[in-house]
Amino acid sequence: MPKIPRLYMIVGVAFVVLLSLFMLFQSGLPLFIIGLLLSIIIGAYLYAGHIVTPIFTKIMKITYTKGEYVFPPGQDVIIKRSGSKFIAAKYMLINIPEREEIAGKSEERAEIYMRDFEAALGAINAPIKLNLLVSTKDIAAYRESIQAKVYEASLRIKREMEKAEPDVIKIDRWQKEKEINENLLRRLASGVKPIAAVMYVMTVAKGITMDEARDKVLNQSKEIKAVLSNSFNAEIVDLVGEDAEMCLEWEYTIPTSYSELVEKTG
């Protein structure tokens, strides 16, 4: 059975919800208000269920179990019994931005990122596991998207410069964006293949009780986040709920194609 695209599903649900709200409005204000609240909840789950679910489990103190793994309320860690003790695991996503000062400079990029990587590893005291999931992108589609960004930036700059009092700050920002994307096009022309990469870190801690293991791993994760964010100049995001569960599954199997990787992480 073919999978229904997410957009079509959302549009279909939205149509049904709006029709239901119209019928409830005809029945009276109390029913309409109840229906509106339920619609907001449904919309929140459709748009950001991976965020809403952990919040809901934390408020309601719900524990989710999957095989030998336990997701406590809040689903911010994953716990497993190991003999007479418990092991808690914490996953965090690493978003490393492209640095403007080295955009288009392959040699400097590799050297600087490797230096940052070594500095981060030397500053972390707790054991960690760095995971890098990589897949080659569709070159033709990627090139078209970059060309569109260059054209859009050029058009914005042209329109702003045609004004009586152009905003030099906007022009400067758009010019930098244009240069970065032009550098990307040159790299593609030189034979460099675009890749999609997902980088996340895992840390674990052991405790006599589940609460002790959870507290230990959360404390470790705070230290790791501080070190990685400073060393990589990156955003470190806590992975909870479905995102953490997905990382756990990737310990055993990974996406089989680029499209599957995009579907999992998009």
XYZ file of N, CA and C in Angstrom:
798
model
N 0.844 -1.204 0.000
C 0.000 0.000 0.000
C 0.873 1.247 0.000
N 0.689 2.170 -0.978
C 1.530 3.357 -1.038
C 1.316 4.255 0.166
N 2.402 4.921 0.580
C 2.336 5.790 1.750
C 1.744 7.141 1.371
N 0.828 7.644 2.167
C 0.181 8.935 1.897
C 1.153 10.061 2.236
N 1.429 10.992 1.305
C 2.323 12.118 1.612
C 1.824 12.910 2.810
N 2.754 13.377 3.631
C 2.405 14.084 4.859
C 1.545 15.311 4.580
N 1.874 16.060 3.507
C 1.125 17.271 3.185
C -0.330 16.942 2.879
N -0.556 15.902 2.076
C -1.928 15.508 1.741
C -2.694 15.101 2.990
N -2.009 14.402 3.900
C -2.654 13.958 5.131
C -3.079 15.169 5.967
N -2.186 16.164 6.073
C -2.488 17.354 6.864
C -3.645 18.128 6.249
N -3.633 18.274 4.918
C -4.723 18.988 4.238
C -6.043 18.263 4.441
N -6.015 16.938 4.328
C -7.241 16.157 4.516
C -7.794 16.290 5.924
N -6.912 16.190 6.916
C -7.345 16.331 8.312
C -7.870 17.732 8.570
N -7.184 18.741 8.010
C -7.620 20.129 8.195
C -9.018 20.350 7.623
N -9.282 19.747 6.462
C -10.610 19.883 5.842
C -11.686 19.265 6.730
N -11.412 18.066 7.242
C -12.384 17.382 8.106
C -12.610 18.176 9.390
N -11.528 18.717 9.967
C -11.642 19.485 11.211
C -12.460 20.748 10.994
N -12.185 21.462 9.907
C -12.936 22.694 9.626
C -14.424 22.396 9.403
N -14.700 21.322 8.691
C -16.099 20.933 8.466
C -16.774 20.584 9.788
N -16.063 19.877 10.658
C -16.614 19.504 11.969
C -16.857 20.737 12.832
N -15.919 21.697 12.800
C -16.090 22.916 13.585
C -17.296 23.712 13.106
N -17.510 23.734 11.795
C -18.674 24.451 11.252
C -19.968 23.811 11.756
N -20.017 22.469 11.762
C -21.212 21.776 12.233
C -21.419 21.975 13.732
N -20.320 21.987 14.498
C -20.421 22.208 15.943
C -20.861 23.632 16.248
N -20.417 24.587 15.417
C -20.812 25.984 15.612
C -22.321 26.142 15.447
N -22.874 25.360 14.516
C -24.320 25.408 14.305
C -25.069 24.806 15.493
N -24.382 23.908 16.239
C -25.037 23.222 17.370
C -24.999 24.031 18.661
N -24.115 25.018 18.747
C -24.032 25.824 19.954
C -22.598 26.164 20.304
N -22.413 27.227 21.084
C -21.083 27.713 21.435
C -20.287 26.735 22.299
N -20.887 26.101 23.332
C -20.099 25.162 24.166
C -19.458 24.037 23.356
N -20.250 23.418 22.479
C -19.708 22.333 21.659
C -18.636 22.844 20.707
N -18.839 24.056 20.218
C -17.843 24.643 19.308
C -16.512 24.866 20.026
N -16.555 25.344 21.258
C -15.323 25.588 22.028
C -14.592 24.272 22.302
N -15.360 23.233 22.685
C -14.746 21.919 22.917
C -14.094 21.404 21.634
N -14.813 21.536 20.526
C -14.273 21.092 19.239
C -13.030 21.871 18.842
N -13.021 23.170 19.134
C -11.865 24.012 18.810
C -10.634 23.583 19.606
N -10.834 23.293 20.890
C -9.711 22.841 21.735
C -9.153 21.507 21.238
N -10.055 20.592 20.881
C -9.605 19.299 20.358
C -8.868 19.473 19.031
N -9.333 20.428 18.221
C -8.678 20.693 16.937
C -7.266 21.233 17.134
N -7.107 22.083 18.137
C -5.778 22.636 18.438
C -4.826 21.521 18.866
N -5.334 20.598 19.686
C -4.508 19.469 20.139
C -4.104 18.589 18.957
N -5.075 18.289 18.090
C -4.790 17.467 16.901
C -3.765 18.157 16.012
N -3.944 19.471 15.818
C -3.008 20.227 14.987
C -1.605 20.223 15.564
N -1.506 20.345 16.886
C -0.192 20.335 17.539
C 0.502 18.997 17.335
N -0.257 17.902 17.419
C 0.337 16.579 17.234
C 0.746 16.353 15.784
N -0.036 16.854 14.840
C 0.324 16.696 13.434
C 1.559 17.503 13.082
N 1.641 18.715 13.616
C 2.746 19.612 13.261
C 4.015 19.301 14.043
N 3.884 18.991 15.329
C 5.069 18.777 16.171
C 4.815 17.697 17.208
N 4.372 16.542 16.743
C 4.076 15.455 17.668
C 5.296 14.976 18.437
N 6.485 15.053 17.790
C 7.701 14.601 18.448
C 8.096 15.508 19.606
N 7.553 16.728 19.621
C 7.807 17.659 20.728
C 6.683 17.601 21.756
N 5.461 17.516 21.268
C 4.295 17.539 22.146
C 4.216 16.274 23.006
N 4.516 15.109 22.422
C 4.397 13.847 23.144
C 5.265 13.796 24.404
N 6.581 14.148 24.321
C 7.392 14.143 25.556
C 6.858 15.088 26.636
N 6.350 16.244 26.216
C 5.781 17.195 27.184
C 4.560 16.584 27.864
N 3.713 15.929 27.055
C 2.505 15.311 27.589
C 2.856 14.187 28.573
N 3.845 13.350 28.213
C 4.225 12.247 29.106
C 4.841 12.765 30.402
N 5.520 13.899 30.324
C 6.115 14.472 31.533
C 5.046 15.015 32.467
N 4.050 15.687 31.901
C 2.965 16.239 32.714
C 2.139 15.131 33.347
N 1.836 14.107 32.559
C 0.996 13.002 33.027
C 1.800 11.890 33.714
N 3.149 12.038 33.759
C 4.032 11.043 34.384
C 3.840 9.652 33.776
N 3.889 9.620 32.440
C 3.703 8.369 31.710
C 5.067 7.799 31.318
N 5.277 6.516 31.591
C 6.506 5.822 31.218
C 6.220 4.925 30.021
N 7.052 5.047 29.003
C 6.879 4.275 27.772
C 7.969 3.211 27.708
N 7.579 1.989 27.418
C 8.524 0.876 27.360
C 8.532 0.256 25.973
N 9.732 0.016 25.477
C 9.890 -0.640 24.173
C 10.905 -1.764 24.339
N 10.411 -2.990 24.451
C 11.291 -4.118 24.691
C 11.984 -3.979 26.041
N 13.306 -4.017 26.039
C 14.078 -3.878 27.269
C 14.428 -2.435 27.593
N 13.965 -1.521 26.767
C 14.294 -0.109 26.947
C 13.114 0.655 27.547
N 13.425 1.583 28.453
C 12.399 2.366 29.146
C 12.603 3.846 28.835
N 11.512 4.503 28.428
C 11.509 5.949 28.207
C 10.723 6.577 29.361
N 11.405 7.179 30.335
C 10.711 7.752 31.491
C 9.916 8.999 31.097
N 9.062 9.504 31.976
C 8.308 10.729 31.667
C 9.226 11.851 31.169
N 8.819 12.461 30.065
C 9.646 13.476 29.421
C 10.444 12.907 28.269
N 10.689 11.588 28.283
C 11.378 10.862 27.213
C 12.684 11.534 26.787
N 13.406 12.128 27.766
C 14.662 12.795 27.443
C 15.860 11.865 27.511
N 15.686 10.685 28.107
C 16.739 9.674 28.155
C 16.118 8.312 27.873
N 16.990 7.325 27.603
C 16.556 5.945 27.411
C 17.282 5.085 28.432
N 16.560 4.268 29.177
C 17.139 3.500 30.276
C 16.977 1.997 30.033
N 18.024 1.263 30.407
C 18.013 -0.186 30.270
C 18.632 -0.806 31.522
N 18.034 -1.887 31.999
C 18.600 -2.589 33.161
C 19.814 -3.398 32.713
N 20.880 -3.317 33.532
C 22.090 -4.089 33.273
C 22.502 -4.771 34.569
N 22.105 -6.010 34.723
C 22.367 -6.723 35.966
C 21.568 -6.118 37.104
N 22.265 -5.705 38.159
C 21.597 -5.093 39.311
C 21.555 -3.569 39.200
N 22.064 -3.033 38.084
C 22.102 -1.584 37.914
C 21.330 -1.164 36.654
N 21.273 0.160 36.432
C 20.583 0.708 35.271
C 21.558 1.567 34.470
N 21.423 1.513 33.144
C 22.220 2.342 32.244
C 21.286 3.307 31.526
N 21.616 4.591 31.586
C 20.819 5.619 30.922
C 21.615 6.200 29.766
N 20.960 6.372 28.623
C 21.599 6.935 27.434
C 20.933 8.252 27.060
N 21.744 9.205 26.610
C 21.238 10.517 26.204
C 21.783 10.841 24.814
N 20.890 11.257 23.899
C 21.277 11.614 22.536
C 21.124 13.122 22.329
N 22.076 13.686 21.560
C 22.031 15.114 21.234
C 22.440 15.321 19.785
N 21.729 16.175 19.086
C 22.020 16.490 17.687
C 23.023 17.634 17.625
N 23.985 17.540 16.697
C 24.995 18.585 16.513
C 24.752 19.281 15.184
N 24.411 20.566 15.236
C 24.219 21.365 14.029
C 25.421 22.291 13.855
N 26.340 21.935 12.954
C 27.542 22.736 12.718
C 27.293 23.645 11.521
N 27.245 24.962 11.718
C 26.970 25.872 10.612
C 28.178 26.065 9.705
N 27.928 26.450 8.466
C 29.001 26.799 7.535
C 29.579 28.147 7.949
N 30.882 28.219 8.072
C 31.523 29.467 8.482
C 31.767 30.353 7.272
N 31.319 31.596 7.356
C 31.443 32.508 6.230
C 32.895 32.743 5.839
N 33.781 32.814 6.848
C 35.170 33.168 6.561
C 35.924 32.085 5.805
N 35.398 30.831 5.801
C 36.100 29.762 5.090
C 35.213 29.136 4.016
N 34.081 29.755 3.720
C 33.191 29.227 2.688
C 33.921 29.219 1.350
N 33.909 28.076 0.682
C 34.560 27.971 -0.610
C 36.035 27.657 -0.535
N 36.602 27.556 0.655
C 38.033 27.275 0.822
C 38.188 25.869 1.402
N 38.285 24.883 0.528
C 38.269 23.491 0.948
C 39.404 23.146 1.898
N 40.613 23.627 1.602
C 41.765 23.290 2.433
C 41.610 23.854 3.839
N 41.236 25.125 3.939
C 41.076 25.753 5.248
C 39.910 25.133 6.006
N 38.844 24.788 5.292
C 37.673 24.205 5.947
C 38.051 22.899 6.652
N 38.726 22.024 5.930
C 39.101 20.732 6.502
C 40.024 20.908 7.702
N 40.982 21.820 7.585
C 41.943 22.032 8.675
C 41.270 22.592 9.923
N 40.400 23.584 9.738
C 39.754 24.233 10.878
C 38.770 23.298 11.565
N 37.978 22.567 10.781
C 37.010 21.654 11.384
C 37.706 20.506 12.115
N 38.827 20.032 11.578
C 39.568 18.968 12.254
C 40.177 19.483 13.565
N 40.646 20.728 13.544
C 41.196 21.318 14.764
C 40.115 21.467 15.827
N 38.932 21.902 15.414
C 37.814 22.022 16.351
C 37.428 20.662 16.920
N 37.454 19.651 16.063
C 37.094 18.295 16.476
C 38.070 17.786 17.536
N 39.353 17.980 17.313
C 40.363 17.526 18.274
C 40.243 18.281 19.597
N 39.962 19.591 19.516
C 39.811 20.387 20.738
C 38.618 19.911 21.560
N 37.525 19.562 20.882
C 36.326 19.102 21.577
C 36.578 17.774 22.278
N 37.216 16.847 21.582
C 37.463 15.534 22.171
C 38.401 15.626 23.377
N 39.363 16.532 23.312
C 40.306 16.670 24.412
C 39.714 17.315 25.641
N 38.585 18.008 25.480
C 37.988 18.735 26.606
C 36.847 17.974 27.281
N 36.403 16.881 26.685
C 35.283 16.113 27.247
C 35.822 15.006 28.147
N 35.346 14.961 29.370
C 35.824 13.972 30.342
C 35.051 12.656 30.269
N 33.741 12.753 30.057
C 32.905 11.543 30.031
C 33.037 10.835 28.679
N 32.919 9.497 28.655
C 32.942 8.767 27.382
C 31.750 9.177 26.511
N 31.990 9.341 25.224
C 30.913 9.684 24.299
C 31.044 8.839 23.041
N 29.964 8.798 22.280
C 29.973 8.136 20.983
C 29.463 9.130 19.957
N 30.312 9.511 19.010
C 29.921 10.431 17.950
C 29.445 9.620 16.747
N 28.279 9.958 16.238
C 27.685 9.241 15.119
C 27.516 10.187 13.933
N 28.019 9.778 12.784
C 27.904 10.586 11.565
C 27.259 9.738 10.487
N 26.051 10.131 10.100
C 25.298 9.419 9.069
C 25.344 10.252 7.787
N 25.863 9.669 6.703
C 26.123 10.419 5.476
C 25.464 9.734 4.288
N 24.924 10.567 3.362
C 24.357 10.046 2.120
C 24.558 11.075 1.015
N 24.847 10.618 -0.204
C 25.021 11.517 -1.344
C 23.676 12.063 -1.798
N 23.662 13.359 -2.079
C 22.427 14.005 -2.537
C 22.253 13.836 -4.051
N 21.050 14.159 -4.521
C 20.768 14.228 -5.952
C 21.442 15.487 -6.484
N 22.532 15.321 -7.265
C 23.338 16.468 -7.689
C 22.527 17.453 -8.515
N 21.737 16.959 -9.462
C 20.971 17.845 -10.346
C 19.987 18.700 -9.547
N 19.238 18.062 -8.666
C 18.249 18.804 -7.861
C 18.947 19.781 -6.924
N 20.076 19.369 -6.344
C 20.806 20.247 -5.425
C 21.349 21.463 -6.167
N 21.908 21.248 -7.370
C 22.442 22.360 -8.158
C 21.330 23.355 -8.511
N 20.174 22.838 -8.883
C 19.050 23.723 -9.217
C 18.627 24.559 -8.019
N 18.608 23.942 -6.817
C 18.215 24.683 -5.617
C 19.221 25.786 -5.299
N 20.523 25.505 -5.493
C 21.553 26.514 -5.236
C 21.465 27.638 -6.264
N 21.249 27.288 -7.530
C 21.109 28.310 -8.573
C 19.910 29.218 -8.300
N 18.830 28.625 -7.785
C 17.647 29.418 -7.443
C 17.960 30.401 -6.317
N 18.769 29.968 -5.336
C 19.148 30.858 -4.232
C 20.020 32.010 -4.719
N 20.926 31.725 -5.664
C 21.773 32.778 -6.234
C 20.922 33.796 -6.983
N 19.981 33.297 -7.783
C 19.095 34.185 -8.539
C 18.233 35.035 -7.599
N 17.702 34.398 -6.559
C 16.857 35.117 -5.599
C 17.649 36.210 -4.878
N 18.879 35.902 -4.471
C 19.714 36.898 -3.792
C 20.054 38.054 -4.732
N 20.359 37.741 -5.994
C 20.681 38.780 -6.976
C 19.484 39.698 -7.203
N 18.301 39.086 -7.264
C 17.080 39.864 -7.479
C 16.797 40.781 -6.299
N 16.999 40.286 -5.072
C 16.787 41.102 -3.877
C 17.749 42.284 -3.839
N 19.009 42.008 -4.173
C 20.016 43.082 -4.180
C 19.667 44.150 -5.208
N 19.257 43.693 -6.397
C 18.901 44.636 -7.460
C 17.719 45.515 -7.059
N 16.687 44.912 -6.492
C 15.501 45.674 -6.079
C 15.823 46.665 -4.970
N 16.683 46.251 -4.029
C 17.037 47.133 -2.917
C 17.878 48.309 -3.404
N 18.781 48.069 -4.354
C 19.645 49.132 -4.869
C 18.887 50.130 -5.731
N 17.739 49.703 -6.252
C 16.922 50.610 -7.066
C 16.115 51.592 -6.219
N 16.064 51.348 -4.900
C 15.341 52.249 -4.010
C 16.108 53.551 -3.805
N 15.373 54.593 -3.426
C 16.008 55.899 -3.197
C 17.028 55.833 -2.062
N 16.706 55.097 -1.014
C 17.617 54.934 0.116
C 17.774 53.439 0.415
N 18.647 52.781 -0.321
C 18.825 51.333 -0.119
C 19.389 51.010 1.263
N 18.973 49.856 1.793
C 19.449 49.381 3.096
C 20.755 48.622 2.883
N 21.873 49.238 3.256
C 23.187 48.643 3.006
C 23.396 47.368 3.832
N 22.746 47.285 4.993
C 22.893 46.090 5.832
C 22.253 44.884 5.145
N 21.049 45.081 4.587
C 20.385 43.998 3.856
C 21.191 43.595 2.628
N 21.687 44.590 1.910
C 22.463 44.305 0.704
C 23.713 43.496 1.047
N 24.374 43.879 2.142
C 25.586 43.166 2.554
C 25.268 41.716 2.919
N 24.155 41.499 3.649
C 23.770 40.144 4.040
C 23.442 39.294 2.818
N 22.663 39.854 1.886
C 22.293 39.115 0.688
C 23.503 38.851 -0.201
N 24.456 39.787 -0.226
C 25.659 39.607 -1.023
C 26.491 38.444 -0.486
N 26.569 38.331 0.847
C 27.302 37.219 1.460
C 26.625 35.889 1.146
N 25.290 35.873 1.223
C 24.556 34.654 0.891
C 24.794 34.259 -0.561
N 24.812 35.259 -1.441
C 25.037 35.003 -2.861
C 26.430 34.423 -3.085
N 27.436 34.996 -2.427
C 28.813 34.538 -2.597
C 28.984 33.104 -2.088
N 28.353 32.794 -0.947
C 28.441 31.438 -0.402
C 27.854 30.427 -1.384
N 26.693 30.745 -1.949
C 26.055 29.822 -2.889
C 26.807 29.754 -4.216
N 27.407 30.850 -4.645
C 28.230 30.815 -5.859
C 29.462 29.927 -5.640
N 30.029 29.979 -4.435
C 31.149 29.101 -4.110
C 30.722 27.635 -4.140
N 29.511 27.377 -3.660
C 28.993 26.008 -3.700
C 28.848 25.523 -5.143
N 28.368 26.399 -6.037
C 28.233 26.042 -7.448
C 29.590 25.747 -8.073
N 30.607 26.540 -7.702
C 31.949 26.295 -8.233
C 32.500 24.954 -7.746
N 32.206 24.623 -6.487
C 32.662 23.339 -5.947
C 31.973 22.178 -6.663
N 30.682 22.339 -6.968
C 29.970 21.301 -7.709
C 30.559 21.139 -9.108
N 30.897 22.278 -9.754
C 31.471 22.238 -11.098
C 32.842 21.576 -11.107
N 33.548 21.649 -9.973
C 34.885 21.050 -9.892
C 34.843 19.558 -9.610
N 33.625 19.025 -9.399
C 33.493 17.592 -9.187
C 33.167 17.173 -7.773
N 33.057 18.152 -6.856
C 32.709 17.829 -5.469
C 31.243 17.395 -5.414
N 30.973 16.263 -4.772
C 29.607 15.760 -4.673
C 28.944 16.251 -3.389
N 27.713 16.761 -3.482
C 27.000 17.225 -2.274
C 26.542 16.045 -1.439
N 26.636 16.179 -0.133
C 26.198 15.109 0.757
C 25.252 15.660 1.813
N 24.396 14.792 2.297
C 23.545 15.102 3.443
C 24.161 14.396 4.642
N 24.317 15.112 5.739
C 24.970 14.526 6.915
C 24.157 14.819 8.169
N 24.024 13.804 9.004
C 23.382 13.939 10.313
C 24.414 13.524 11.353
N 24.738 14.446 12.265
C 25.748 14.158 13.288
C 25.108 14.285 14.666
N 25.238 13.243 15.459
C 24.691 13.288 16.810
C 25.632 12.574 17.763
N 25.490 12.896 19.036
C 26.382 12.345 20.058
C 25.560 11.572 21.084
N 26.153 10.512 21.604
C 25.500 9.682 22.619
C 26.424 9.581 23.832
N 25.852 9.732 25.004
C 26.603 9.516 26.235
C 25.771 8.649 27.168
N 26.431 7.862 28.023
C 25.716 6.952 28.921
C 26.251 7.097 30.336
N 25.417 6.702 31.289
C 25.812 6.712 32.702
C 25.112 5.566 33.406
N 25.720 5.091 34.482
C 25.182 3.941 35.216
C 24.810 4.354 36.640
N 23.727 3.776 37.140
C 23.283 4.073 38.498
C 22.605 2.880 39.133
N 22.502 2.920 40.457
C 21.840 1.833 41.176
C 20.337 1.858 40.916
N 19.789 3.055 40.767
C 18.363 3.211 40.458
C 18.215 3.920 39.116
N 17.004 3.887 38.560
C 16.739 4.565 37.298
C 16.930 6.070 37.437
N 16.484 6.626 38.558
C 16.614 8.067 38.776
C 18.083 8.486 38.871
N 18.887 7.660 39.542
C 20.307 7.990 39.665
C 20.994 7.960 38.297
N 20.690 6.942 37.502
C 21.284 6.841 36.172
C 20.850 8.014 35.294
N 19.571 8.377 35.388
C 19.057 9.495 34.594
C 19.720 10.796 35.002
N 19.830 11.069 36.302
C 20.455 12.310 36.773
C 21.916 12.397 36.332
N 22.632 11.276 36.406
C 24.040 11.268 36.024
C 24.219 11.581 34.537
N 23.415 10.936 33.699
C 23.595 11.133 32.264
C 23.164 12.541 31.841
N 22.169 13.115 32.519
C 21.765 14.482 32.202
C 22.843 15.481 32.601
N 23.497 15.231 33.720
C 24.600 16.101 34.132
C 25.765 16.006 33.137
N 26.066 14.779 32.700
C 27.111 14.597 31.691
C 26.770 15.323 30.402
N 25.504 15.238 30.010
C 25.093 15.846 28.745
C 25.229 17.366 28.781
N 25.006 17.980 29.942
C 25.164 19.427 30.057
C 26.616 19.832 29.826
N 27.543 19.062 30.396
C 28.971 19.338 30.196
C 29.351 19.153 28.730
N 28.864 18.076 28.135
C 29.182 17.790 26.735
C 28.623 18.869 25.816
N 27.399 19.303 26.075
C 26.792 20.360 25.263
C 27.619 21.635 25.315
N 28.089 21.994 26.502
C 28.879 23.218 26.646
C 30.179 23.129 25.854
N 30.847 21.978 25.947
C 32.122 21.802 25.247
C 31.931 21.801 23.735
N 30.967 21.029 23.247
C 30.756 20.910 21.803
C 30.277 22.223 21.192
N 29.392 22.912 21.879
C 28.880 24.173 21.335
C 29.984 25.213 21.230
N 30.906 25.222 22.193
C 32.012 26.181 22.155
C 33.083 25.772 21.145
N 33.418 24.489 21.100
C 34.478 24.026 20.202
C 34.063 24.086 18.736
N 32.836 23.656 18.443
C 32.350 23.623 17.067
C 31.625 24.901 16.658
N 31.386 25.805 17.629
C 30.534 26.970 17.374
C 29.202 26.491 16.803
N 28.661 25.440 17.445
C 27.490 24.761 16.912
C 26.322 24.800 17.883
N 25.147 24.507 17.332
C 23.933 24.376 18.140
C 23.775 22.908 18.515
N 23.671 22.628 19.810
C 23.496 21.258 20.290
C 22.057 21.111 20.784
N 21.322 20.201 20.177
C 19.895 20.052 20.456
C 19.640 18.730 21.164
N 18.929 18.771 22.295
C 18.535 17.542 22.988
C 17.540 16.768 22.131
N 17.786 15.495 21.953
C 16.872 14.640 21.206
C 16.002 13.872 22.195
N 14.702 14.032 22.057
C 13.763 13.401 22.978
C 12.700 12.645 22.194
N 11.966 11.810 22.895
C 10.829 11.122 22.288
C 11.191 10.324 21.051
N 10.465 10.561 19.949
C 10.657 9.815 18.709
C 12.055 10.006 18.144
N 12.631 11.199 18.324
C 13.976 11.464 17.801
C 15.012 10.606 18.521
N 14.895 10.496 19.853
C 15.812 9.647 20.613
C 15.610 8.180 20.249
N 14.364 7.788 20.076
C 14.062 6.401 19.701
C 14.641 6.067 18.330
N 14.600 7.051 17.413
C 15.174 6.843 16.083
C 16.688 6.626 16.163
N 17.367 7.413 17.018
C 18.811 7.240 17.208
C 19.121 5.856 17.775
N 18.260 5.390 18.682
C 18.441 4.045 19.246
C 18.310 2.992 18.152
N 17.361 3.169 17.246
C 17.189 2.223 16.138
C 18.388 2.251 15.206
N 18.997 3.440 15.041
C 20.166 3.563 14.168
C 21.396 2.870 14.748
N 21.336 2.456 16.013
C 22.423 1.657 16.562
C 22.442 0.266 15.920
N 21.307 -0.142 15.337
C 21.194 -1.474 14.765
C 21.026 -1.452 13.243
N 20.369 -0.429 12.734
C 20.152 -0.335 11.293
C 20.040 1.138 10.901
N 20.400 1.454 9.662
C 20.368 2.843 9.186
C 19.469 2.937 7.957
N 19.091 4.158 7.526
C 18.270 4.297 6.317
C 18.937 3.638 5.111
N 18.132 3.110 4.226
C 18.660 2.378 3.067
C 18.834 3.257 1.835
N 18.377 4.525 1.894
C 18.499 5.422 0.742
C 18.476 6.867 1.213
N 18.854 7.768 0.295
C 18.840 9.198 0.616
C 17.425 9.676 0.930
N 16.454 9.227 0.136
C 15.065 9.643 0.359
C 14.562 9.187 1.727
N 14.983 7.992 2.153
C 14.579 7.503 3.475
C 15.234 8.321 4.583
N 16.492 8.718 4.364
C 17.180 9.553 5.340
C 16.479 10.906 5.493
N 16.087 11.502 4.366
C 15.370 12.785 4.398
C 14.036 12.623 5.096
N 13.349 11.512 4.818
C 12.045 11.260 5.446
C 12.184 11.121 6.963
N 13.259 10.457 7.399
C 13.468 10.245 8.829
C 13.852 11.522 9.561
N 14.636 12.368 8.902
C 15.173 13.555 9.563
C 14.474 14.843 9.183
N 13.632 14.801 8.167
C 12.974 16.021 7.708
C 11.813 16.392 8.570
